[in-house]
Coordinates of C-alpha atoms and ligand atoms in Angstrom, one line a residue:
M120 CA -72.4 -0.5 -15.5
E121 CA -70.1 -2.9 -17.5
I122 CA -67.3 -3.4 -17.7
K123 CA -65.5 -3.8 -20.8
R124 CA -62.3 -2.2 -21.5
V125 CA -59.7 -1.2 -19.3
G126 CA -57.2 1.5 -19.3
I127 CA -54.0 0.5 -16.9
V128 CA -51.6 3.5 -16.9
G129 CA -47.7 2.1 -16.1
S130 CA -46.0 -0.9 -17.9
G131 CA -44.5 -1.0 -14.1
I132 CA -44.5 -4.9 -11.9
M133 CA -48.2 -3.4 -10.7
G134 CA -49.4 -2.2 -14.5
S135 CA -48.1 -5.0 -15.8
G136 CA -49.6 -7.7 -13.2
V137 CA -53.0 -6.0 -14.2
A138 CA -52.8 -6.3 -17.5
E139 CA -51.6 -10.3 -17.6
V140 CA -54.5 -10.4 -14.8
A141 CA -57.6 -8.7 -16.6
S142 CA -57.0 -9.9 -19.9
K143 CA -57.4 -13.2 -18.9
A144 CA -60.8 -12.3 -17.8
G145 CA -61.6 -11.3 -21.1
F146 CA -61.6 -7.9 -20.9
E147 CA -59.9 -5.7 -23.9
V148 CA -56.5 -4.2 -21.8
T149 CA -55.3 -0.9 -22.9
L150 CA -52.2 -0.4 -21.6
R151 CA -50.5 2.9 -21.8
S152 CA -46.1 3.1 -21.3
R153 CA -44.8 6.0 -21.2
S154 CA -42.2 4.7 -24.1
D155 CA -41.5 2.8 -26.8
E156 CA -39.1 0.8 -24.7
G157 CA -41.3 0.4 -21.2
A158 CA -44.2 -1.0 -24.0
Q159 CA -42.0 -3.8 -25.2
S160 CA -41.0 -4.5 -22.3
M161 CA -44.2 -6.0 -21.0
V162 CA -44.7 -7.0 -24.6
A163 CA -42.3 -9.0 -23.6
G164 CA -42.0 -9.9 -20.6
L165 CA -46.5 -10.9 -21.0
G166 CA -44.9 -13.2 -23.7
K167 CA -42.6 -15.0 -21.3
S168 CA -45.2 -15.5 -19.3
L169 CA -47.8 -17.6 -20.6
A170 CA -45.2 -18.8 -22.2
K171 CA -44.6 -20.6 -19.1
Q172 CA -48.3 -20.8 -17.7
V173 CA -48.1 -22.9 -21.4
E174 CA -44.9 -25.6 -20.1
K175 CA -46.9 -25.7 -17.4
G176 CA -50.2 -27.3 -19.5
K177 CA -52.3 -23.9 -17.4
L178 CA -52.8 -22.8 -21.2
D179 CA -53.0 -23.8 -24.4
D180 CA -51.5 -22.3 -27.4
A181 CA -55.0 -20.3 -28.3
E182 CA -55.5 -19.2 -25.0
R183 CA -52.2 -17.9 -25.0
A184 CA -52.9 -16.7 -28.0
A185 CA -56.0 -14.3 -26.7
V186 CA -54.7 -13.2 -23.8
Q187 CA -51.8 -11.8 -25.3
G188 CA -54.7 -10.1 -28.4
R189 CA -55.8 -8.2 -26.0
V190 CA -53.9 -6.8 -25.2
R191 CA -53.0 -3.4 -26.9
T192 CA -49.9 -1.2 -25.8
V193 CA -50.0 3.0 -26.5
T194 CA -48.0 5.5 -25.0
D195 CA -50.3 8.2 -26.1
L196 CA -52.2 8.3 -23.1
G197 CA -55.4 9.5 -25.2
E198 CA -55.9 6.1 -26.5
L199 CA -57.6 5.4 -23.0
A200 CA -60.7 7.9 -24.2
D201 CA -63.2 4.9 -24.6
C202 CA -62.2 2.6 -21.5
D203 CA -65.0 1.8 -19.3
L204 CA -62.4 1.7 -16.2
V205 CA -58.7 2.8 -16.8
L206 CA -56.7 1.4 -13.2
E207 CA -53.6 3.9 -12.6
S208 CA -49.9 1.7 -11.2
I209 CA -47.3 4.5 -11.2
V210 CA -45.4 6.0 -9.0
E211 CA -46.1 6.4 -5.4
D212 CA -46.2 10.5 -5.2
L213 CA -50.1 12.7 -4.9
P214 CA -48.6 15.2 -7.2
T215 CA -47.6 13.0 -10.4
K216 CA -51.1 11.3 -9.7
K217 CA -52.4 14.1 -9.0
E218 CA -52.1 15.6 -12.2
L219 CA -52.7 12.0 -14.4
F220 CA -56.5 12.1 -12.1
G221 CA -56.8 16.1 -13.6
E222 CA -56.0 14.6 -17.9
L223 CA -58.1 11.3 -17.5
D224 CA -60.6 13.0 -16.0
R225 CA -61.3 15.6 -19.7
I226 CA -59.5 12.3 -21.7
C227 CA -62.1 9.8 -20.6
G228 CA -66.2 9.7 -21.4
D229 CA -68.1 11.0 -18.3
G230 CA -69.0 7.3 -17.3
A231 CA -65.7 5.9 -17.3
I232 CA -64.7 4.7 -13.8
L233 CA -61.1 5.9 -12.8
A234 CA -59.5 3.7 -10.0
T235 CA -56.2 4.0 -9.0
N236 CA -54.2 0.7 -7.1
T237 CA -52.2 3.2 -4.2
S238 CA -51.6 1.8 -1.1
T239 CA -51.4 4.4 0.7
L240 CA -51.9 7.8 -0.8
S241 CA -54.9 9.4 0.2
V242 CA -58.2 8.6 -2.8
K243 CA -59.5 11.4 -1.9
D244 CA -56.9 13.8 -2.1
I245 CA -56.7 12.6 -5.8
A246 CA -60.1 11.9 -6.5
G247 CA -60.4 15.4 -6.0
A248 CA -57.8 16.1 -9.2
T249 CA -60.1 15.1 -10.9
G250 CA -64.6 16.3 -11.6
R251 CA -66.2 12.5 -11.1
P252 CA -65.4 11.8 -7.6
E253 CA -68.2 9.3 -7.0
K254 CA -66.7 8.0 -10.3
V255 CA -63.4 7.0 -8.9
C256 CA -62.2 4.7 -6.4
G257 CA -58.6 2.1 -4.9
V258 CA -58.5 -1.4 -6.1
H259 CA -55.8 -2.3 -4.6
F260 CA -53.8 -5.5 -5.8
F261 CA -50.7 -7.2 -4.3
N262 CA -48.3 -8.1 -5.9
P263 CA -47.6 -10.3 -8.2
A264 CA -50.3 -9.4 -9.4
T265 CA -51.3 -13.1 -11.4
V266 CA -51.0 -15.1 -8.4
L267 CA -52.8 -13.3 -5.3
P268 CA -55.9 -13.6 -4.9
L269 CA -56.8 -10.4 -2.5
V270 CA -57.8 -6.8 -4.4
E271 CA -58.9 -3.6 -1.1
L272 CA -60.8 -1.7 -2.6
V273 CA -61.1 1.1 -1.1
R274 CA -64.3 3.7 -1.6
A275 CA -63.3 7.1 -0.8
E276 CA -65.4 10.2 1.1
K277 CA -67.9 10.3 -2.8
T278 CA -67.6 6.8 -4.5
S279 CA -70.8 6.0 -5.1
D280 CA -72.3 2.5 -4.6
D281 CA -72.6 2.3 -8.0
T282 CA -68.1 3.1 -8.6
I283 CA -68.2 0.4 -6.3
A284 CA -69.8 -2.2 -7.1
A285 CA -68.6 -2.0 -10.2
A286 CA -65.0 -2.4 -9.6
R287 CA -66.2 -4.4 -6.9
A288 CA -66.7 -6.5 -10.3
F289 CA -63.7 -6.5 -12.2
A290 CA -61.9 -7.4 -10.0
E291 CA -64.0 -10.7 -8.5
S292 CA -64.0 -11.5 -12.7
C293 CA -60.0 -11.3 -12.7
G294 CA -60.8 -14.1 -9.7
K295 CA -59.9 -11.8 -7.1
T296 CA -61.5 -11.9 -3.5
V297 CA -62.1 -8.4 -2.2
V298 CA -62.2 -6.4 0.8
D299 CA -63.9 -3.5 1.5
V300 CA -61.2 -1.3 3.2
R301 CA -61.2 2.6 4.2
D302 CA -59.1 5.6 2.9
Q303 CA -56.7 5.4 4.9
A304 CA -53.0 5.0 4.7
G305 CA -51.6 1.8 3.9
F306 CA -55.6 0.3 4.6
V307 CA -55.4 -3.3 6.0
V308 CA -53.1 -5.5 4.7
N309 CA -49.8 -3.0 4.0
A310 CA -50.3 -1.1 7.4
L311 CA -50.0 -4.5 8.9
L312 CA -47.0 -5.7 6.8
F313 CA -44.8 -2.3 6.4
P314 CA -43.5 -2.2 10.4
Y315 CA -42.0 -5.5 9.9
L316 CA -40.7 -5.5 7.0
N317 CA -39.3 -2.4 8.3
N318 CA -38.1 -3.3 11.3
A319 CA -36.7 -6.7 9.6
V320 CA -33.6 -3.9 7.3
K321 CA -33.2 -2.7 11.3
L322 CA -32.4 -5.8 12.7
L323 CA -30.3 -6.4 10.0
A324 CA -28.7 -3.3 10.3
G325 CA -28.5 -4.2 14.4
G326 CA -26.5 -6.8 13.4
V327 CA -29.7 -9.3 14.8
A328 CA -28.7 -11.5 12.7
S329 CA -27.6 -11.9 9.0
R330 CA -29.9 -11.5 6.0
D331 CA -30.3 -14.8 5.0
D332 CA -31.1 -16.1 8.3
I333 CA -33.6 -13.7 8.9
D334 CA -35.2 -14.6 5.7
A335 CA -34.8 -18.5 6.1
A336 CA -35.7 -17.4 10.8
M337 CA -39.4 -15.4 9.1
K338 CA -39.9 -18.8 6.3
G339 CA -39.5 -21.2 8.9
G340 CA -40.8 -19.5 11.7
C341 CA -43.7 -18.2 10.9
N342 CA -44.8 -20.3 7.4
F343 CA -44.4 -17.1 4.9
P344 CA -43.8 -18.1 2.3
M345 CA -40.1 -15.4 1.3
G346 CA -38.5 -14.0 3.5
P347 CA -39.4 -10.2 4.6
L348 CA -35.7 -8.6 3.5
E349 CA -36.5 -10.8 -0.2
L350 CA -40.5 -9.8 -0.4
L351 CA -38.5 -5.9 -0.3
D352 CA -36.5 -7.0 -3.2
L353 CA -40.0 -7.8 -5.2
V354 CA -41.7 -4.9 -3.6
G355 CA -39.6 -2.7 -5.1
L356 CA -37.1 -1.3 -2.3
D357 CA -38.4 2.7 -3.5
T358 CA -41.7 1.7 -3.9
S359 CA -41.1 0.2 0.2
L360 CA -39.6 3.7 0.7
A361 CA -42.1 5.6 -0.4
I362 CA -44.9 2.6 1.5
I363 CA -43.3 3.3 4.9
E364 CA -43.1 7.2 4.7
A365 CA -47.0 7.5 4.3
L366 CA -47.4 5.7 7.3
H367 CA -44.7 7.3 9.2
A368 CA -46.5 10.5 7.6
E369 CA -50.2 9.4 8.3
F370 CA -49.3 7.4 12.1
E371 CA -46.3 9.8 13.1
D372 CA -45.7 7.0 15.2
P373 CA -42.0 6.1 15.7
N374 CA -41.8 2.7 15.6
Y375 CA -42.8 3.3 11.7
E376 CA -39.0 5.7 10.8
P377 CA -37.9 4.3 8.2
A378 CA -35.0 2.2 8.6
P379 CA -31.5 4.6 7.5
M380 CA -30.8 1.2 5.4
L381 CA -32.9 0.9 3.9
R382 CA -32.6 4.4 3.0
D383 CA -28.5 4.5 2.2
L384 CA -30.1 1.6 -0.6
V385 CA -33.1 3.4 -2.4
K386 CA -29.7 6.5 -2.7
D387 CA -27.2 4.5 -4.4
E388 CA -30.3 3.2 -6.5
K389 CA -29.7 -0.7 -5.2
L390 CA -33.9 -1.1 -6.0
G391 CA -34.1 -4.5 -5.7
R392 CA -34.9 -7.7 -8.3
K393 CA -36.3 -4.5 -10.8
S394 CA -32.7 -2.7 -10.8
G395 CA -30.3 -6.5 -10.5
A396 CA -29.6 -5.7 -7.0
G397 CA -31.2 -4.7 -3.1
F398 CA -30.4 -7.1 -0.2
Y399 CA -30.1 -9.7 -3.1
D400 CA -28.0 -9.4 -6.1
Y401 CA -30.6 -11.1 -9.2
V402 CA -28.5 -12.4 -12.4
K403 CA -31.9 -10.8 -15.7
K404 CA -33.0 -14.1 -16.9
Ligands
LIG248 N1 -50.1 -16.9 -14.0 C1 -51.4 -17.7 -13.2 N2 -49.7 -18.0 -12.2 C2 -49.4 -18.2 -12.0 C3 -48.1 -16.8 -12.7 C4 -49.3 -16.3 -14.2 N3 -48.6 -15.6 -14.6 N4 -46.3 -16.7 -12.3 C5 -47.0 -18.2 -11.4 N5 -48.2 -18.2 -11.9 C6 -48.5 -19.5 -10.7 C7 -46.9 -21.0 -10.8 O1 -47.0 -21.6 -11.4 C8 -47.3 -21.7 -10.0 O2 -48.1 -23.0 -9.2 P1 -48.5 -23.8 -9.7 O3 -48.0 -23.5 -7.6 O4 -50.1 -24.6 -9.1 O5 -47.5 -24.1 -10.1 C9 -47.7 -20.3 -8.4 O6 -48.8 -19.6 -9.0 C10 -46.5 -19.0 -7.8 O7 -45.3 -19.4 -8.3 P2 -43.5 -20.1 -8.7 O8 -43.6 -21.7 -8.6 O9 -43.4 -18.8 -9.9 O10 -43.3 -19.0 -6.9 P3 -43.1 -19.2 -6.2 O11 -44.1 -21.1 -6.2 O12 -41.7 -19.6 -6.0 O13 -43.8 -18.3 -5.3 C11 -44.7 -15.9 -4.4 C12 -43.0 -17.0 -5.4 C13 -45.6 -16.2 -5.2 C14 -44.2 -14.4 -5.1 C15 -44.4 -15.8 -3.5 O14 -43.5 -16.0 -3.3 C16 -45.1 -15.5 -2.4 O15 -46.5 -15.5 -2.1 N6 -44.6 -14.3 -2.4 C17 -44.7 -13.0 -0.7 C18 -45.5 -12.1 -1.9 C19 -46.0 -11.3 -0.9 O16 -46.0 -11.2 0.2 N7 -47.2 -10.3 -1.5 C20 -47.2 -8.9 -1.4 C21 -46.3 -7.8 -1.5 S1 -46.4 -6.0 -0.8 C22 -47.8 -5.9 -1.8 O17 -47.8 -6.2 -2.4 C23 -49.2 -4.7 -1.3 C24 -48.5 -3.4 -2.3 O18 -49.1 -2.0 -2.4 C25 -46.7 -2.4 -2.5

């Protein structure tokens, strides 16, 4: 099947990033946000990001207008009815995702693929909320989606070959490199990355080194583009905690026990860049 219209549910960091990537690749994108404010902030963010690329000479004005013109924001889920592929990018919470997939199953055409951007939840469980598990798969982008080249393609128990082929073609059209992964918490990247990030918080809490020195150590010692505490702030501390908890639940390994300091920051609503404070403070530009 050919994918032309892409629906995205969720206007957070990932949903907005994927909307930009898909629109740049020429897809007609309908992005659903629960609120008008969410939709407006996504549109403003897209405008800013595209303006920066025009400034850098990576896009011209006509391309910028075309990319913007291909993204429509809506608040009513029913507006996704004519999409060929809907990618969900909402909160990492299984009951919430299952409810959404049940609704999408009722709303979308029989041929539509329903994909999830989950990083740790079971795609099989999400697919079980629909009457079309063969048309459900994971298409996992990385943050920032506009820059990072990878997509993990997740085949759940009943996903069909046609669904995998169409989802792969979509991700590749978006310019991404695709790796095939099994339906297991964390897939490859997060199963390796999040124990490392969690242990960085434990080192900070244990006084082994300061925040800045932990980040400087991993940038200088491993040539990583960001230190672990900066990266946690970028991903979002609430999202990160949900990922670490899911890994802990799946593998029952004490090494995956969430760092208490991470829980405390989330409790204090210090969620990283998106809330203005996390391990670092951020001034909204
Ligand atoms: N479209 C296209 N290109 C863009 C862009 C956009 N919207 N926004 C930025 N870019 C380009 C920039 O132009 C720049 O390219 P040039 O150097 O050729 O000009 C490049 O991308 C880098 O952008 P910046 O200069 O703005 O930023 P930077 O160099 O400081 O890098 C960073 C920032 C990309 C975030 C980098 O620090 C990085 O890669 N960090 C690691 C991120 C990471 O590990 N993410 C994974 C998180 S885990 C995850 O996502 C999984 C999950 O499920 C939670």
